Coordinates of C-alpha atoms and ligand atoms in Angstrom, one line a residue:
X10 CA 14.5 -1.5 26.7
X11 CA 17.6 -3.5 25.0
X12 CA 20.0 -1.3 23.4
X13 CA 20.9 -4.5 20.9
X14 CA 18.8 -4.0 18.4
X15 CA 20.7 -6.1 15.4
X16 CA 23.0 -3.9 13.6
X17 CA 23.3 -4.4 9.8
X18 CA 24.5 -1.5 7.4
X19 CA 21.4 -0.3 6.0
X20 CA 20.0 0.4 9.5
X21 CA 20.5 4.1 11.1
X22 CA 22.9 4.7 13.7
X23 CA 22.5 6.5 17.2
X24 CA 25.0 9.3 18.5
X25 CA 25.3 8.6 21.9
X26 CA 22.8 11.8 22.5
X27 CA 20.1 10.5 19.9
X28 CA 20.4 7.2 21.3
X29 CA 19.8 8.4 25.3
X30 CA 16.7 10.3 23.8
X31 CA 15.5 7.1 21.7
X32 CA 16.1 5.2 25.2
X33 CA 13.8 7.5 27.1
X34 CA 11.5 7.6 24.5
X35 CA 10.8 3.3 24.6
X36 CA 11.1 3.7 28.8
X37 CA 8.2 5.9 28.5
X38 CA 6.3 4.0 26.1
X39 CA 7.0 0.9 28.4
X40 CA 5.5 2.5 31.2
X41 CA 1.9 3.6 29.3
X42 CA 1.9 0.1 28.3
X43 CA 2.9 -1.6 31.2
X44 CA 1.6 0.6 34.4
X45 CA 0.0 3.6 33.5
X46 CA -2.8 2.4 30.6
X47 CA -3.6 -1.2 32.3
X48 CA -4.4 1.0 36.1
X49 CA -7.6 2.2 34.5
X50 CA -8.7 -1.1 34.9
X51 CA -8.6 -0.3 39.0
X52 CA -10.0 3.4 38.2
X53 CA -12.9 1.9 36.6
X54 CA -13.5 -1.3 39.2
X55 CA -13.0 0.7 42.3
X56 CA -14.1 4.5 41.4
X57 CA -16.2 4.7 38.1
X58 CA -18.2 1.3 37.9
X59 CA -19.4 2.2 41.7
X60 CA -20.5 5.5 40.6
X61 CA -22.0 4.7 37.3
X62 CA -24.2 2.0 39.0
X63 CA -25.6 4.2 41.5
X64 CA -26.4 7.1 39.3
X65 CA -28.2 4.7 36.8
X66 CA -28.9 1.6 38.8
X67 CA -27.7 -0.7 36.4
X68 CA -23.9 -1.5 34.7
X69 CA -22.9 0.3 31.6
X70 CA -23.4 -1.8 28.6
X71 CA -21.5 -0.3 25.4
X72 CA -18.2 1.0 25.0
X73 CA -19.1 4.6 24.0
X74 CA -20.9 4.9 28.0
X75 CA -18.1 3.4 29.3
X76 CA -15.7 5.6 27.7
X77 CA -17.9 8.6 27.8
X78 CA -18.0 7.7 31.8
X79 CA -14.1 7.2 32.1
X80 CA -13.7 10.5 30.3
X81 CA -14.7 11.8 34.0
X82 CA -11.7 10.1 35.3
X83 CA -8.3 12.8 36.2
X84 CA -6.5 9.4 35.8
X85 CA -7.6 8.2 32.6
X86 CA -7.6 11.6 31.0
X87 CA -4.0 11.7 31.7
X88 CA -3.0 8.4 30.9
X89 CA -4.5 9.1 27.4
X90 CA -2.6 12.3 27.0
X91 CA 1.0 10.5 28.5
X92 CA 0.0 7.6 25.8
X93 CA -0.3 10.1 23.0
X94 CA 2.6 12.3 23.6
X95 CA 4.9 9.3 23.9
X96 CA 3.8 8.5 20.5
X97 CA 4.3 11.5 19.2
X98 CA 7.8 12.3 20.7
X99 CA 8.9 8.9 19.3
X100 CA 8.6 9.4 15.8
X101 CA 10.3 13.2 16.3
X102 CA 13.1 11.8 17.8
X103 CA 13.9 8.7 15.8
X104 CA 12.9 10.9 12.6
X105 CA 15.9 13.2 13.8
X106 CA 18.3 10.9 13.6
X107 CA 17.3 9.2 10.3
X108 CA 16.7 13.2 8.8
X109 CA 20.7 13.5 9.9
X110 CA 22.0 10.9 8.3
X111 CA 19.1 10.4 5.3
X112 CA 21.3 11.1 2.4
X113 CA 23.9 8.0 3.4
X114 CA 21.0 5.5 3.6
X115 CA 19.6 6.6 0.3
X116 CA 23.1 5.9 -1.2
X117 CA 23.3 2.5 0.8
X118 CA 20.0 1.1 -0.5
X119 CA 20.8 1.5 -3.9
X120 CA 20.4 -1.3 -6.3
X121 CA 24.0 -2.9 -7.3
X122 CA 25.1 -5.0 -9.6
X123 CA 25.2 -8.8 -8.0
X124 CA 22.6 -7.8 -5.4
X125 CA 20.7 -11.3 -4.2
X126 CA 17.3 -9.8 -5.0
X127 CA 15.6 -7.3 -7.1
X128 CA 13.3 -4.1 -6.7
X129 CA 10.6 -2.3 -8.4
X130 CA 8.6 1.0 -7.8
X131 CA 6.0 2.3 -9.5
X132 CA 5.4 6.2 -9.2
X133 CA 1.7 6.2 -11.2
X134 CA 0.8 3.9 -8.5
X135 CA -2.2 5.5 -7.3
X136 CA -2.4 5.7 -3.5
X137 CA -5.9 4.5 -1.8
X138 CA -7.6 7.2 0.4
X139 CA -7.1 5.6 3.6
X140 CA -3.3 6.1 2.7
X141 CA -3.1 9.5 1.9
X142 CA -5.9 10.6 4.8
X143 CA -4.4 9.1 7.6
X144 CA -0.9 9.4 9.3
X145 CA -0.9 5.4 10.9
X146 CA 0.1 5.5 14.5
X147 CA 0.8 9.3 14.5
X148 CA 3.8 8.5 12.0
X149 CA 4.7 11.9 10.1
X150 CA 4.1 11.4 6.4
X151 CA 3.1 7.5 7.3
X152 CA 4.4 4.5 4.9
X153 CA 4.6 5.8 2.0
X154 CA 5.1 9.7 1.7
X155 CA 8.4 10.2 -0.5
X156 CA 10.5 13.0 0.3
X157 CA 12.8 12.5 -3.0
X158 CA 13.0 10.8 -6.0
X159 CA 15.1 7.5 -4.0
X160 CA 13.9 8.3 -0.5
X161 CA 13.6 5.8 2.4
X162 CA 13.0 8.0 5.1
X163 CA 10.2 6.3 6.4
X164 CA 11.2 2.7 6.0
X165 CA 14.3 3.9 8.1
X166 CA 12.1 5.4 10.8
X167 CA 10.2 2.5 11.3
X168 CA 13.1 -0.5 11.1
X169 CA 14.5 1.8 14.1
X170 CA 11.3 3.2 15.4
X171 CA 9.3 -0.2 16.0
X172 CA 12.4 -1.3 17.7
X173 CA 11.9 1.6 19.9
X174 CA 8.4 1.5 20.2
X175 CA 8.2 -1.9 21.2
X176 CA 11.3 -1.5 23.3
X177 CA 12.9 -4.5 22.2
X178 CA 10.0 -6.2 22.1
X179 CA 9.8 -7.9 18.9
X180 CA 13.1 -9.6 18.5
X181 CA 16.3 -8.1 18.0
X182 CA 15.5 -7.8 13.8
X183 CA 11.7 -6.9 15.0
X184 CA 11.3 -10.4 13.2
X185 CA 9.9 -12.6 15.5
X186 CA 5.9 -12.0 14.7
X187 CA 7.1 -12.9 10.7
X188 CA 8.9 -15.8 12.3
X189 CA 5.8 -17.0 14.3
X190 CA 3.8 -17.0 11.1
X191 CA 6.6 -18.8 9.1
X192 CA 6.4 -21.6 11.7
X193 CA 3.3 -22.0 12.0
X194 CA 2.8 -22.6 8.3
X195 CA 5.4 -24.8 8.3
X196 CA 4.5 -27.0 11.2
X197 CA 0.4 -27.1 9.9
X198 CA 1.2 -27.6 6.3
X199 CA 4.4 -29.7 6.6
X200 CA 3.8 -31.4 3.1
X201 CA 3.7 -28.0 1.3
X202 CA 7.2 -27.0 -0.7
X203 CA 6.6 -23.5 -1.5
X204 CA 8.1 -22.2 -4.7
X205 CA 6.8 -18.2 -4.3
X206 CA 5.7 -16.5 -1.7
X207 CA 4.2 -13.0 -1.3
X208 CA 4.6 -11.1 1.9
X209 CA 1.7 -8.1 1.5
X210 CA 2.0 -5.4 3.5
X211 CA 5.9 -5.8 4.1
X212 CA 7.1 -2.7 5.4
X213 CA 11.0 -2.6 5.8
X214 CA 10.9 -6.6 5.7
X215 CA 10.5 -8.0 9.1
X216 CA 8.2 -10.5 8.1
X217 CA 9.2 -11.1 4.8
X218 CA 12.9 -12.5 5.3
X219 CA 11.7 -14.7 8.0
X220 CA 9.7 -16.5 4.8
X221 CA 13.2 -17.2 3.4
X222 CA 15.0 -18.3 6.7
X223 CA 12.2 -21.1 6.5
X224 CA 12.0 -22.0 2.9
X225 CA 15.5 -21.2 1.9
X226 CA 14.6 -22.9 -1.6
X227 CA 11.4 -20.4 -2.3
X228 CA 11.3 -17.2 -3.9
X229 CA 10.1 -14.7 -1.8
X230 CA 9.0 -11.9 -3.0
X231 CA 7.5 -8.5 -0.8
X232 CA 5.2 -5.7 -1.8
X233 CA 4.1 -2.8 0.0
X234 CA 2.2 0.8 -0.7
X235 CA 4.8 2.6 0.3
X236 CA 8.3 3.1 -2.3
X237 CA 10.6 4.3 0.9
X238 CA 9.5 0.8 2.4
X239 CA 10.6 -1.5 -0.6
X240 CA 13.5 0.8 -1.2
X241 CA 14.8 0.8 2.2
X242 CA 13.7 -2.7 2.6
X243 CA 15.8 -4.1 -0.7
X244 CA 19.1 -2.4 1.1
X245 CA 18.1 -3.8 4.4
X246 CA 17.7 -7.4 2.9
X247 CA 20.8 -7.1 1.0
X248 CA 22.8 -5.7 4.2
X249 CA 21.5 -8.9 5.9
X250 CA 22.4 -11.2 3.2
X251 CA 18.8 -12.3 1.6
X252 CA 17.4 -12.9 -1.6
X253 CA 14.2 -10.6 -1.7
X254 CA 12.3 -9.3 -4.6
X255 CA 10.7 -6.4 -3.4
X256 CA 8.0 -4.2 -5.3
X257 CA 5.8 -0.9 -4.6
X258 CA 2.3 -2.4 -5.6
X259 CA -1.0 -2.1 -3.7
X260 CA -2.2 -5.6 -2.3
X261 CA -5.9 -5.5 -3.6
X262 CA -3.9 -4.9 -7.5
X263 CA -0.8 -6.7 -7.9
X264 CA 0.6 -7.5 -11.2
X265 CA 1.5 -10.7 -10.7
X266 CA 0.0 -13.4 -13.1
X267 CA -3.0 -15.9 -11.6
X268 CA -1.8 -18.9 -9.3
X269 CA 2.0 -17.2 -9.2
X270 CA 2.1 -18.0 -5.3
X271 CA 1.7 -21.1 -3.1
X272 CA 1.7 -18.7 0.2
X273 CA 0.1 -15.2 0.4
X274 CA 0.8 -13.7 3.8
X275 CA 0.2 -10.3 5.3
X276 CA 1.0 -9.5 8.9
X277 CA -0.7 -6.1 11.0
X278 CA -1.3 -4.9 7.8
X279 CA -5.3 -5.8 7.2
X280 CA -6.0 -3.7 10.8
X281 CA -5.0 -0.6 9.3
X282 CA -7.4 -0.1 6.6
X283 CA -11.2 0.0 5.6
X284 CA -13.1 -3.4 5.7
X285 CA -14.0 -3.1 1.4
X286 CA -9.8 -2.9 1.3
X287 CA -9.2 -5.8 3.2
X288 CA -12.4 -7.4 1.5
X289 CA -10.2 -6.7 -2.0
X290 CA -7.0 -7.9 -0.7
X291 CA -8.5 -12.1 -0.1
X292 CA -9.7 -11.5 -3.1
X293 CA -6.6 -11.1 -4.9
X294 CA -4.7 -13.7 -2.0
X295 CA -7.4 -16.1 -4.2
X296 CA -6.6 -14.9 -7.7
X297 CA -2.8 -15.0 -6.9
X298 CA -2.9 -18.7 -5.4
X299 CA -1.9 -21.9 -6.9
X300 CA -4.3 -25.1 -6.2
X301 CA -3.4 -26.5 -3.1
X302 CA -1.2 -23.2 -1.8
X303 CA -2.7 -21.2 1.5
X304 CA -3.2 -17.3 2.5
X305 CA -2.7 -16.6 6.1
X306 CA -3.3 -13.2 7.8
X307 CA -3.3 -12.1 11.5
X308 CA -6.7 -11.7 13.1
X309 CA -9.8 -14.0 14.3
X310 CA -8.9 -13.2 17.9
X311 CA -12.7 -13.4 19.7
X312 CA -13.2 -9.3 20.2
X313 CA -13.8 -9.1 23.9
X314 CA -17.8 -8.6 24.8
X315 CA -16.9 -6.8 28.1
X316 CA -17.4 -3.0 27.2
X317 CA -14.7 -2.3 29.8
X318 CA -12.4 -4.6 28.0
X319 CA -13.0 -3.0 24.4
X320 CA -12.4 0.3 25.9
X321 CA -8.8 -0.9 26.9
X322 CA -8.3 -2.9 23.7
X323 CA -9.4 0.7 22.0
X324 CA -6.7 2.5 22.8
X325 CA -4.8 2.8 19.0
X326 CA -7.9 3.4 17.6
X327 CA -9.0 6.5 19.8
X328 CA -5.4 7.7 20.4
X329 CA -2.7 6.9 17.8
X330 CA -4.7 7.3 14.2
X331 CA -5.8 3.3 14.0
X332 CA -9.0 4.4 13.2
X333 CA -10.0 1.2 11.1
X334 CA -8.9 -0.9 14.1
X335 CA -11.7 -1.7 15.9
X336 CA -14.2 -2.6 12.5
X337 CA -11.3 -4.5 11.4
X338 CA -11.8 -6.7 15.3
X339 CA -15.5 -7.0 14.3
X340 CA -15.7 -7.7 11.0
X341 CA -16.5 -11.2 9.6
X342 CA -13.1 -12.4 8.0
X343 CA -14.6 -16.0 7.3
X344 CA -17.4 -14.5 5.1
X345 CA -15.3 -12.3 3.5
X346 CA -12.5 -15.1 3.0
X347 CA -16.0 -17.3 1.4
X348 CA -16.7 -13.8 -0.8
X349 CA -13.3 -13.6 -2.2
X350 CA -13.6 -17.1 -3.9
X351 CA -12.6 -19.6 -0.8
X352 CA -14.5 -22.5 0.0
X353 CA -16.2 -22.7 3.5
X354 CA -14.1 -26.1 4.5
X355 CA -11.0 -24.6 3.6
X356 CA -11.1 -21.6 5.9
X357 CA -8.7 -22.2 8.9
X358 CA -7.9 -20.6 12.0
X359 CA -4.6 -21.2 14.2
X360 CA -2.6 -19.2 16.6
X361 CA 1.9 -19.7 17.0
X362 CA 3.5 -18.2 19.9
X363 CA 6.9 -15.9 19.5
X364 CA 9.8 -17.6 19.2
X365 CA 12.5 -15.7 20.9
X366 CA 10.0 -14.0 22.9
X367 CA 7.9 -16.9 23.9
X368 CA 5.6 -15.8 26.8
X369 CA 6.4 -12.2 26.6
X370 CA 4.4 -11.7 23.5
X371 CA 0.8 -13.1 23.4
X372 CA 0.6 -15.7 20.3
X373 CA -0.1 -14.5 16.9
X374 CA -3.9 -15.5 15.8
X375 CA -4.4 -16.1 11.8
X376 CA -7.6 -16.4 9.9
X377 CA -6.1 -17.9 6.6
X378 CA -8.2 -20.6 3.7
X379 CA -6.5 -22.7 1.5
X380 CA -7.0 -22.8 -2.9
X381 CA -8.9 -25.9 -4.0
Ligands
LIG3 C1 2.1 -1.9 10.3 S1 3.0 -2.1 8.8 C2 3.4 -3.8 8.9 C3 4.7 -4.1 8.1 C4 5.2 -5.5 8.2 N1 4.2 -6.5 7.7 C5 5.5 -5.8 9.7 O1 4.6 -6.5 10.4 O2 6.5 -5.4 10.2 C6 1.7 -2.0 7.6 C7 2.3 -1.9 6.2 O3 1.2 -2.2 5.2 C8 1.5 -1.3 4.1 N2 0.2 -1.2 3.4 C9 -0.9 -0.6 3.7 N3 -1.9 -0.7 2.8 C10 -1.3 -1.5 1.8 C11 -1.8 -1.9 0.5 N4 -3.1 -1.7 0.1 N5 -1.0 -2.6 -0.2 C12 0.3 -2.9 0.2 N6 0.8 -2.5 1.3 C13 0.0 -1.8 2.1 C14 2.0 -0.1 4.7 O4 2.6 0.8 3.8 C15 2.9 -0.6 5.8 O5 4.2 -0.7 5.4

């Protein structure tokens, strides 16, 4: 992993103990990912495919008998239970450090007077199921759980915890899939001057400032579920020198007025919830667009037909509480961009490799449409 992820002062800092654990913790993630998960592949070829085709005289053709036959497998079994507890010992030990010094972040993130941008909560905000049921990737409390009045616990955990998790992997502001997405609009719409744009979904802001970075003269504005995020994510902005106006609002309900935006983005946010959510969300992108501006959202990668390769694709959604993942890789985003108001011709579809990270990261896919 890089020890250099970019410093700024709202991020949480590492005694030289929490940092060694947080370094073991991404070395082991890097090895599921990298060795221990993508071996099944010769487990299944050379061990479980033979025997499944002489038992039943034919190849296995849906995921659950593939994974119901893997489930045989020492290897697999153990891979699986490496996987999890490398996700779970992550968040515990990043969530030490950011429980240590919790109290100094909540101080740093404060609104001030002269601050760039601006931020808004809204406790009667009333939490879809999905949030509340589910911890999302095994995170304790996920998004949005507030442990105080001004907390930012868990927009702490994950600014330092995705750049653990991904050891590095994501830029050295975990920026560089919001980057991607900025360029790609720019370089497929090159006539369009954005005066709003809406980042849904924003978490602690790694693809939101990215927006600003590109169209320095647009207001850019985030929203996310979760109050630590947009908290945590206003003192993070303002610690990197950015004009953000952040707000706690759910994407499917915003209060902004019709046509407000000429770019409605979300990034890994529309995998992680039910398909009548996402459904609810275009349909807003649509309400909140101005003629002419476009909403873009990762997805319309082809879901592999393989049941082999859906098992390894599965692994979030079996093992790390994604359990909306896989519906989310099936469902039909152009009928459900053509059900939230957007005409069939305007649908798009486009893909923009990582910047810094170029070839190291596969290329970011969009499904986006554009307002008449
Ligand atoms: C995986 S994070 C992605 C954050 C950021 N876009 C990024 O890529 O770094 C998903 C975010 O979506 C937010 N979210 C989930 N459902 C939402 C909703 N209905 N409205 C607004 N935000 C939501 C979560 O709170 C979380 O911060």
């Amino acid at each position: 992993m890089s020890v250099f992820q970019q410093r700024h002062d709202q991020l949480p800092q590492q005694t030289h103990d929490e940092f060694a654990r947080e370094e073991f913790c991404g070395s082991l993630r890097k090895m599921f990912t990298t060795e221990l998960w993508p071996a099944n592949r010769e487990i299944y070829t050379k061990e479980r495919l033979p025997s499944f085709v002489s038992e039943k005289g034919r190849a296995p053709q849906t995921f659950p008998e593939v994974r119901d036959w893997m489930e045989d497998s020492f290897y697999f079994r153990s891979t699986n239970a490496v996987g999890r507890a490398a996700q779970e010992l992550l968040w515990d030990t990043v969530g030490e450090s950011v429980e240590r010094q919790l109290d100094t972040l909540i101080e740093k993130s404060k609104p001030r007077k002269g601050d760039l941008g601006t931020i808004r909560v809204n406790p009667d905000l009333k939490m879809p199921r999905y949030i509340e049921a589910v911890d999302i990737h095994v995170m304790p409390g996920n998004f949005q759980t507030d442990l105080s009045s001004d907390d930012v616990f868990a927009g702490a955990l994950y600014d330092r915890g995705v750049y653990v998790f991904a050891f590095g992997g994501l830029g050295k502001t975990n920026a560089d899939l919001g980057l991607a997405t900025a360029l790609f609009t720019q370089e497929k719409f090159p006539n369009l001057k954005p005066k709003r744009i809406l980042d849904m979904g924003c978490g602690p802001g790694f693809t939101t400032l990215p927006w600003k970075d590109i169209y320095p003269d647009a207001e850019v504005y985030g929203i996310d579920i979760g109050a630590p995020q947009v908290r945590y994510g206003h003192g993070r902005a303002e610690a990197l020198g950015k004009a953000i106006h952040y707000s706690q609002q759910d994407a499917a309900h915003t209060d902004f007025p019709d046509g407000y935006f000429d770019i409605v983005s979300s990034l890994l946010v529309t995998h992680e919830m039910p398909g009548p959510h996402i459904k609810a969300i275009y349909k807003e992108c649509n309400r909140l667009l101005a003629p002419g501006g476009i909403t873009l959202h990762d997805g319309g990668l082809a879901y592999p037909s393989d049941p082999f390769d859906i098992l390894m694709n599965s692994w979030f959604g079996m093992h790390a509480n994604e359990p909306f993942s896989n519906a989310y890789k099936t469902m039909d985003h152009d009928q459900a961009m053509i059900d939230a108001g957007f005409a069939k011709d305007k649908i798009f579809h486009g893909q923009r490799e990582a910047v810094y990270l170029k070839g190291q990261l596969p290329p970011v896919h969009f499904v986006g449409a554009i307002k008449a």
